[in-house]
Amino acid sequence: MATELFSTYSYLLDRTARKVKQYAQRRFNAENYDITVDQWIIIKRLNQNNDLNQTQLAEITGKDTPTLTRIIDILCKKGLTERRIHATDRRCFTVHLTELGTQTVAEWTPKMAEIRMKAWENLTEEDYINLKRILDTIYNNLDD
Amino acid sequence: MATELFSTYSYLLDRTARKVKQYAQRRFNAENYDITVDQWIIIKRLNQNNDLNQTQLAEITGKDTPTLTRIIDILCKKGLTERRIHATDRRCFTVHLTELGTQTVAEWTPKMAEIRMKAWENLTEEDYINLKRILDTIYNNLDD
DNA sequence: AGATATTTGTTGTCATACTAACAATATGTA
DNA sequence: TACATATTGTTAGTATGACAACAAATATCT
């Protein structure tokens, strides 16, 4: 396969990932909702798994632990999450949604689903399956 | 199409884009080559179009202008590029590779091609065509 | 039990993404 | 010509990503 034919995939990946994030961010901003997309990803995940420590939460959301520490700091300041001391391991915190955090996830989940649907216009389920397969393959090719 | 089926594409996009960048960065680091992937993108493009102003260069590489200003600042400090005053428009600079910049692009172009090939293992030309179509569709769906 | 290694979370540093605001310059128009 | 508007590049502020180094706590191993 010719090198130049696919020499641009990394550019396409990068700009598309940024566009998706940017679009969702603008929806948040448009409703004066003071949260970032990456913060959203965390609270959305906490709504499903409300008893993870920071390392687990970082792993499952694809963040590294310093990044997660800072996002959790911000979310706690905003009153959306809280750190709780782990029962048996004093190194850990488990992270939990507050009442406000739970409300926020409930309010924004349908809006985010709508945003995702918009991105997917003119594409099929087969496209999704192919996209997932291709991206997973690239990821695994480069994984240590 | 079920919402939950493709609710993860933005996560896949994001983590794959980061993995690709990270992999290339580690190759640079492993050879003690003091440059970032984003800086590479700029000098690679300058090697093809050596007479663009910053706005054009930002557009063509998918950067915004503040980001480009800083990357060019760094590249100039490293002696890889230089700003030249525009002949007729005193607001502009045109950006040019130095001799060192040209050498660097020549040296690293085959290595970067090899890195890209590695990412593409187990994938076909048809996969590339589909990936490009899907990513372009998403991009356009969300474009202003 | 005690030395050593690992895990967990934090902090610091640099680079990039995005937004807003700004100065200098160019352009369009009355 | 004079004024309003647009363009170009820069600076500042905030958030995130990647990496390195660190302290505290825990696990492992002899």
GROMACS .gro file of C-alpha atoms (C1' of nucleotides) in nm:
model
  348
    1MET     CA    1   0.000   0.000   0.000
    2ALA     CA    2   0.139   0.335  -0.099
    3THR     CA    3   0.274   0.540   0.188
    4GLU     CA    4   0.130   0.866   0.071
    5LEU     CA    5  -0.218   0.722   0.035
    6PHE     CA    6  -0.272   0.700   0.408
    7SER     CA    7  -0.011   0.940   0.530
    8THR     CA    8  -0.291   1.169   0.640
    9TYR     CA    9  -0.489   0.944   0.871
   10SER     CA   10  -0.326   1.085   1.180
   11TYR     CA   11  -0.421   1.435   1.072
   12LEU     CA   12  -0.778   1.319   1.008
   13LEU     CA   13  -0.797   1.146   1.342
   14ASP     CA   14  -0.667   1.445   1.527
   15ARG     CA   15  -0.889   1.703   1.365
   16THR     CA   16  -1.200   1.487   1.391
   17ALA     CA   17  -1.144   1.410   1.758
   18ARG     CA   18  -1.101   1.781   1.823
   19LYS     CA   19  -1.409   1.872   1.623
   20VAL     CA   20  -1.625   1.629   1.817
   21LYS     CA   21  -1.501   1.765   2.146
   22GLN     CA   22  -1.535   2.122   2.029
   23TYR     CA   23  -1.892   2.072   1.913
   24ALA     CA   24  -2.004   1.925   2.245
   25GLN     CA   25  -1.818   2.198   2.432
   26ARG     CA   26  -2.001   2.467   2.242
   27ARG     CA   27  -2.332   2.310   2.335
   28PHE     CA   28  -2.233   2.328   2.700
   29ASN     CA   29  -2.122   2.688   2.660
   30ALA     CA   30  -2.434   2.785   2.469
   31GLU     CA   31  -2.644   2.688   2.768
   32ASN     CA   32  -2.404   2.861   3.004
   33TYR     CA   33  -2.321   2.530   3.160
   34ASP     CA   34  -1.981   2.562   3.324
   35ILE     CA   35  -1.828   2.223   3.256
   36THR     CA   36  -1.580   2.083   3.006
   37VAL     CA   37  -1.623   1.776   2.790
   38ASP     CA   38  -1.351   1.593   2.979
   39GLN     CA   39  -1.520   1.675   3.308
   40TRP     CA   40  -1.845   1.546   3.159
   41ILE     CA   41  -1.680   1.217   3.064
   42ILE     CA   42  -1.581   1.165   3.426
   43ILE     CA   43  -1.918   1.236   3.585
   44LYS     CA   44  -2.098   1.035   3.317
   45ARG     CA   45  -1.880   0.739   3.403
   46LEU     CA   46  -1.925   0.794   3.776
   47ASN     CA   47  -2.297   0.771   3.721
   48GLN     CA   48  -2.244   0.414   3.603
   49ASN     CA   49  -1.968   0.312   3.844
   50ASN     CA   50  -2.003   0.509   4.162
   51ASP     CA   51  -1.743   0.336   4.370
   52LEU     CA   52  -1.413   0.349   4.180
   53ASN     CA   53  -1.083   0.477   4.308
   54GLN     CA   54  -0.894   0.733   4.102
   55THR     CA   55  -0.664   0.482   3.935
   56GLN     CA   56  -0.957   0.272   3.819
   57LEU     CA   57  -1.146   0.578   3.705
   58ALA     CA   58  -0.843   0.700   3.511
   59GLU     CA   59  -0.803   0.362   3.345
   60ILE     CA   60  -1.166   0.331   3.242
   61THR     CA   61  -1.188   0.684   3.104
   62GLY     CA   62  -0.852   0.680   2.928
   63LYS     CA   63  -0.697   0.956   3.137
   64ASP     CA   64  -0.364   0.940   3.316
   65THR     CA   65  -0.362   0.979   3.691
   66PRO     CA   66  -0.222   1.333   3.712
   67THR     CA   67  -0.488   1.452   3.470
   68LEU     CA   68  -0.755   1.273   3.666
   69THR     CA   69  -0.637   1.421   3.995
   70ARG     CA   70  -0.681   1.768   3.850
   71ILE     CA   71  -1.019   1.700   3.693
   72ILE     CA   72  -1.148   1.556   4.019
   73ASP     CA   73  -1.013   1.863   4.202
   74ILE     CA   74  -1.218   2.083   3.973
   75LEU     CA   75  -1.530   1.867   3.993
   76CYS     CA   76  -1.510   1.870   4.373
   77LYS     CA   77  -1.477   2.248   4.373
   78LYS     CA   78  -1.787   2.267   4.157
   79GLY     CA   79  -1.971   2.043   4.398
   80LEU     CA   80  -2.034   1.769   4.145
   81THR     CA   81  -1.820   1.499   4.307
   82GLU     CA   82  -1.666   1.413   4.641
   83ARG     CA   83  -1.370   1.205   4.752
   84ARG     CA   84  -1.438   0.945   5.018
   85ILE     CA   85  -1.175   0.766   5.221
   86HIS     CA   86  -1.138   0.402   5.128
   87ALA     CA   87  -1.246   0.160   5.398
   88THR     CA   88  -0.935  -0.056   5.400
   89ASP     CA   89  -0.670   0.115   5.185
   90ARG     CA   90  -0.560   0.449   5.318
   91ARG     CA   91  -0.380   0.537   4.994
   92CYS     CA   92  -0.706   0.550   4.798
   93PHE     CA   93  -1.002   0.771   4.760
   94THR     CA   94  -1.319   0.650   4.604
   95VAL     CA   95  -1.491   0.914   4.399
   96HIS     CA   96  -1.866   0.971   4.417
   97LEU     CA   97  -2.121   1.192   4.250
   98THR     CA   98  -2.298   1.436   4.475
   99GLU     CA   99  -2.669   1.500   4.446
  100LEU     CA  100  -2.591   1.790   4.214
  101GLY     CA  101  -2.365   1.567   4.007
  102THR     CA  102  -2.635   1.306   3.970
  103GLN     CA  103  -2.886   1.571   3.863
  104THR     CA  104  -2.640   1.708   3.609
  105VAL     CA  105  -2.582   1.373   3.447
  106ALA     CA  106  -2.956   1.310   3.429
  107GLU     CA  107  -3.019   1.648   3.271
  108TRP     CA  108  -2.740   1.633   3.013
  109THR     CA  109  -2.743   1.267   2.911
  110PRO     CA  110  -3.021   1.308   2.653
  111LYS     CA  111  -2.861   1.623   2.515
  112MET     CA  112  -2.528   1.450   2.474
  113ALA     CA  113  -2.698   1.157   2.302
  114GLU     CA  114  -2.851   1.403   2.059
  115ILE     CA  115  -2.512   1.559   1.991
  116ARG     CA  116  -2.366   1.218   1.920
  117MET     CA  117  -2.652   1.138   1.685
  118LYS     CA  118  -2.583   1.456   1.492
  119ALA     CA  119  -2.222   1.355   1.438
  120TRP     CA  120  -2.340   1.025   1.303
  121GLU     CA  121  -2.575   1.157   1.034
  122ASN     CA  122  -2.530   0.992   0.693
  123LEU     CA  123  -2.346   0.701   0.852
  124THR     CA  124  -2.463   0.346   0.914
  125GLU     CA  125  -2.428   0.083   1.177
  126GLU     CA  126  -2.182  -0.095   0.954
  127ASP     CA  127  -1.974   0.223   0.942
  128TYR     CA  128  -1.965   0.222   1.319
  129ILE     CA  129  -1.853  -0.138   1.330
  130ASN     CA  130  -1.577  -0.065   1.079
  131LEU     CA  131  -1.468   0.250   1.254
  132LYS     CA  132  -1.443   0.071   1.585
  133ARG     CA  133  -1.249  -0.216   1.431
  134ILE     CA  134  -1.005   0.014   1.251
  135LEU     CA  135  -0.943   0.238   1.551
  136ASP     CA  136  -0.898  -0.057   1.784
  137THR     CA  137  -0.654  -0.212   1.539
  138ILE     CA  138  -0.445   0.105   1.521
  139TYR     CA  139  -0.453   0.135   1.897
  140ASN     CA  140  -0.337  -0.221   1.947
  141ASN     CA  141  -0.069  -0.194   1.679
  142LEU     CA  142   0.092   0.085   1.877
  143ASP     CA  143   0.027  -0.040   2.227
  144ASP     CA  144   0.320  -0.138   2.441
  145MET     CA  145  -2.957   0.292   1.525
  146ALA     CA  146  -2.929   0.239   1.894
  147THR     CA  147  -2.776   0.530   2.082
  148GLU     CA  148  -2.564   0.318   2.308
  149LEU     CA  149  -2.413   0.124   2.020
  150PHE     CA  150  -2.203   0.414   1.902
  151SER     CA  151  -2.196   0.622   2.216
  152THR     CA  152  -1.831   0.532   2.245
  153TYR     CA  153  -1.696   0.654   1.912
  154SER     CA  154  -1.579   0.983   2.055
  155TYR     CA  155  -1.386   0.796   2.324
  156LEU     CA  156  -1.231   0.570   2.060
  157LEU     CA  157  -1.141   0.866   1.842
  158ASP     CA  158  -0.982   1.053   2.126
  159ARG     CA  159  -0.777   0.769   2.263
  160THR     CA  160  -0.660   0.654   1.920
  161ALA     CA  161  -0.554   1.002   1.816
  162ARG     CA  162  -0.359   1.034   2.139
  163LYS     CA  163  -0.199   0.692   2.099
  164VAL     CA  164  -0.079   0.775   1.749
  165LYS     CA  165   0.072   1.100   1.865
  166GLN     CA  166   0.225   0.939   2.171
  167TYR     CA  167   0.385   0.662   1.969
  168ALA     CA  168   0.551   0.901   1.727
  169GLN     CA  169   0.661   1.121   2.016
  170ARG     CA  170   0.832   0.829   2.186
  171ARG     CA  171   1.021   0.757   1.869
  172PHE     CA  172   1.147   1.114   1.865
  173ASN     CA  173   1.241   1.091   2.232
  174ALA     CA  174   1.408   0.755   2.192
  175GLU     CA  175   1.652   0.909   1.946
  176ASN     CA  176   1.698   1.212   2.169
  177TYR     CA  177   1.546   1.427   1.904
  178ASP     CA  178   1.414   1.738   2.075
  179ILE     CA  179   1.097   1.807   1.881
  180THR     CA  180   0.727   1.744   1.935
  181VAL     CA  181   0.489   1.579   1.693
  182ASP     CA  182   0.302   1.904   1.643
  183GLN     CA  183   0.627   2.084   1.567
  184TRP     CA  184   0.707   1.807   1.321
  185ILE     CA  185   0.374   1.857   1.145
  186ILE     CA  186   0.460   2.220   1.087
  187ILE     CA  187   0.809   2.170   0.947
  188LYS     CA  188   0.690   1.879   0.734
  189ARG     CA  189   0.431   2.105   0.580
  190LEU     CA  190   0.678   2.389   0.537
  191ASN     CA  191   0.893   2.153   0.336
  192GLN     CA  192   0.610   2.132   0.085
  193ASN     CA  193   0.490   2.492   0.098
  194ASN     CA  194   0.778   2.713   0.191
  195ASP     CA  195   0.613   3.049   0.142
  196LEU     CA  196   0.300   3.060   0.354
  197ASN     CA  197   0.206   3.321   0.609
  198GLN     CA  198   0.106   3.208   0.956
  199THR     CA  199  -0.266   3.219   0.894
  200GLN     CA  200  -0.236   3.000   0.587
  201LEU     CA  201  -0.004   2.763   0.766
  202ALA     CA  202  -0.244   2.738   1.058
  203GLU     CA  203  -0.534   2.667   0.824
  204ILE     CA  204  -0.353   2.397   0.630
  205THR     CA  205  -0.221   2.218   0.938
  206GLY     CA  206  -0.542   2.242   1.140
  207LYS     CA  207  -0.394   2.460   1.415
  208ASP     CA  208  -0.541   2.784   1.540
  209THR     CA  209  -0.336   3.099   1.510
  210PRO     CA  210  -0.236   3.142   1.876
  211THR     CA  211  -0.112   2.783   1.882
  212LEU     CA  212   0.076   2.836   1.560
  213THR     CA  213   0.240   3.153   1.688
  214ARG     CA  214   0.384   2.960   1.980
  215ILE     CA  215   0.496   2.662   1.775
  216ILE     CA  216   0.673   2.893   1.531
  217ASP     CA  217   0.832   3.075   1.825
  218ILE     CA  218   0.973   2.744   1.948
  219LEU     CA  219   1.082   2.630   1.602
  220CYS     CA  220   1.263   2.960   1.547
  221LYS     CA  221   1.438   2.926   1.884
  222LYS     CA  222   1.549   2.579   1.779
  223GLY     CA  223   1.680   2.720   1.453
  224LEU     CA  224   1.451   2.510   1.234
  225THR     CA  225   1.246   2.795   1.088
  226GLU     CA  226   1.266   3.169   1.038
  227ARG     CA  227   1.010   3.444   0.995
  228ARG     CA  228   1.053   3.672   0.695
  229ILE     CA  229   0.884   4.003   0.645
  230HIS     CA  230   0.619   3.996   0.377
  231ALA     CA  231   0.702   4.204   0.072
  232THR     CA  232   0.377   4.397   0.052
  233ASP     CA  233   0.178   4.329   0.370
  234ARG     CA  234   0.349   4.449   0.684
  235ARG     CA  235   0.108   4.258   0.906
  236CYS     CA  236   0.236   3.922   0.781
  237PHE     CA  237   0.534   3.703   0.820
  238THR     CA  238   0.609   3.423   0.580
  239VAL     CA  239   0.761   3.124   0.750
  240HIS     CA  240   1.056   2.936   0.602
  241LEU     CA  241   1.262   2.634   0.686
  242THR     CA  242   1.625   2.697   0.761
  243GLU     CA  243   1.897   2.472   0.630
  244LEU     CA  244   1.878   2.276   0.955
  245GLY     CA  245   1.501   2.252   0.921
  246THR     CA  246   1.531   2.114   0.570
  247GLN     CA  247   1.787   1.857   0.684
  248THR     CA  248   1.564   1.753   0.971
  249VAL     CA  249   1.266   1.692   0.747
  250ALA     CA  250   1.480   1.491   0.507
  251GLU     CA  251   1.619   1.280   0.788
  252TRP     CA  252   1.292   1.209   0.964
  253THR     CA  253   1.050   1.169   0.673
  254PRO     CA  254   1.131   0.801   0.614
  255LYS     CA  255   1.119   0.727   0.985
  256MET     CA  256   0.778   0.886   1.015
  257ALA     CA  257   0.655   0.690   0.715
  258GLU     CA  258   0.768   0.374   0.889
  259ILE     CA  259   0.583   0.473   1.206
  260ARG     CA  260   0.269   0.531   1.007
  261MET     CA  261   0.306   0.195   0.839
  262LYS     CA  262   0.329   0.028   1.177
  263ALA     CA  263   0.001   0.181   1.285
  264TRP     CA  264  -0.160   0.045   0.973
  265GLU     CA  265  -0.062  -0.320   1.016
  266ASN     CA  266  -0.349  -0.564   0.962
  267LEU     CA  267  -0.550  -0.299   0.781
  268THR     CA  268  -0.623  -0.262   0.411
  269GLU     CA  269  -0.650   0.010   0.157
  270GLU     CA  270  -1.026  -0.027   0.171
  271ASP     CA  271  -1.010   0.030   0.546
  272TYR     CA  272  -0.826   0.355   0.482
  273ILE     CA  273  -1.085   0.469   0.231
  274ASN     CA  274  -1.363   0.390   0.476
  275LEU     CA  275  -1.186   0.556   0.767
  276LYS     CA  276  -1.132   0.870   0.566
  277ARG     CA  277  -1.493   0.878   0.451
  278ILE     CA  278  -1.629   0.824   0.800
  279LEU     CA  279  -1.406   1.082   0.965
  280ASP     CA  280  -1.475   1.338   0.696
  281THR     CA  281  -1.847   1.278   0.733
  282ILE     CA  282  -1.835   1.331   1.108
  283TYR     CA  283  -1.625   1.642   1.060
  284ASN     CA  284  -1.866   1.788   0.811
  285ASN     CA  285  -2.171   1.697   1.016
  286LEU     CA  286  -2.038   1.913   1.298
  287ASP     CA  287  -1.885   2.192   1.093
  288ASP     CA  288  -2.035   2.536   1.124
  289DA     C1'  289   1.009  -0.866   6.175
  290DG     C1'  290   1.246  -0.597   5.853
  291DA     C1'  291   1.421  -0.467   5.408
  292DT     C1'  292   1.263  -0.391   4.949
  293DA     C1'  293   0.941  -0.316   4.591
  294DT     C1'  294   0.498  -0.163   4.434
  295DT     C1'  295   0.081   0.110   4.433
  296DT     C1'  296  -0.178   0.543   4.490
  297DG     C1'  297  -0.234   0.999   4.452
  298DT     C1'  298  -0.008   1.453   4.410
  299DT     C1'  299   0.284   1.822   4.233
  300DG     C1'  300   0.573   2.046   3.881
  301DT     C1'  301   0.697   2.146   3.403
  302DC     C1'  302   0.627   2.190   2.930
  303DA     C1'  303   0.338   2.179   2.509
  304DT     C1'  304  -0.102   2.225   2.294
  305DA     C1'  305  -0.632   2.364   2.233
  306DC     C1'  306  -0.947   2.704   2.282
  307DT     C1'  307  -1.132   3.159   2.379
  308DA     C1'  308  -1.108   3.650   2.432
  309DA     C1'  309  -0.890   4.075   2.381
  310DC     C1'  310  -0.557   4.366   2.165
  311DA     C1'  311  -0.228   4.654   1.845
  312DA     C1'  312  -0.079   4.725   1.397
  313DT     C1'  313  -0.195   4.726   0.940
  314DA     C1'  314  -0.501   4.689   0.526
  315DT     C1'  315  -0.923   4.743   0.298
  316DG     C1'  316  -1.370   4.932   0.182
  317DT     C1'  317  -1.665   5.311   0.155
  318DA     C1'  318  -1.885   5.750   0.227
  319DT     C1'  319  -0.941   6.198   0.242
  320DA     C1'  320  -1.148   6.017   0.668
  321DC     C1'  321  -1.380   5.678   0.904
  322DA     C1'  322  -1.546   5.218   0.987
  323DT     C1'  323  -1.441   4.739   0.933
  324DA     C1'  324  -1.158   4.336   0.857
  325DT     C1'  325  -0.727   4.086   0.882
  326DT     C1'  326  -0.284   3.937   1.093
  327DG     C1'  327  -0.029   3.808   1.457
  328DT     C1'  328   0.031   3.830   1.959
  329DT     C1'  329  -0.064   3.785   2.456
  330DA     C1'  330  -0.322   3.612   2.854
  331DG     C1'  331  -0.601   3.272   3.100
  332DT     C1'  332  -0.783   2.816   3.166
  333DA     C1'  333  -0.796   2.315   3.078
  334DT     C1'  334  -0.586   1.894   2.930
  335DG     C1'  335  -0.197   1.552   2.797
  336DA     C1'  336   0.244   1.359   2.881
  337DC     C1'  337   0.625   1.284   3.163
  338DA     C1'  338   0.913   1.278   3.585
  339DA     C1'  339   0.967   1.281   4.066
  340DC     C1'  340   0.780   1.233   4.513
  341DA     C1'  341   0.555   1.089   4.986
  342DA     C1'  342   0.262   0.783   5.205
  343DA     C1'  343   0.075   0.347   5.238
  344DT     C1'  344   0.070  -0.124   5.123
  345DA     C1'  345   0.247  -0.568   4.951
  346DT     C1'  346   0.609  -0.897   4.901
  347DC     C1'  347   0.977  -1.171   5.021
  348DT     C1'  348   1.330  -1.359   5.285
   0.00000   0.00000   0.00000
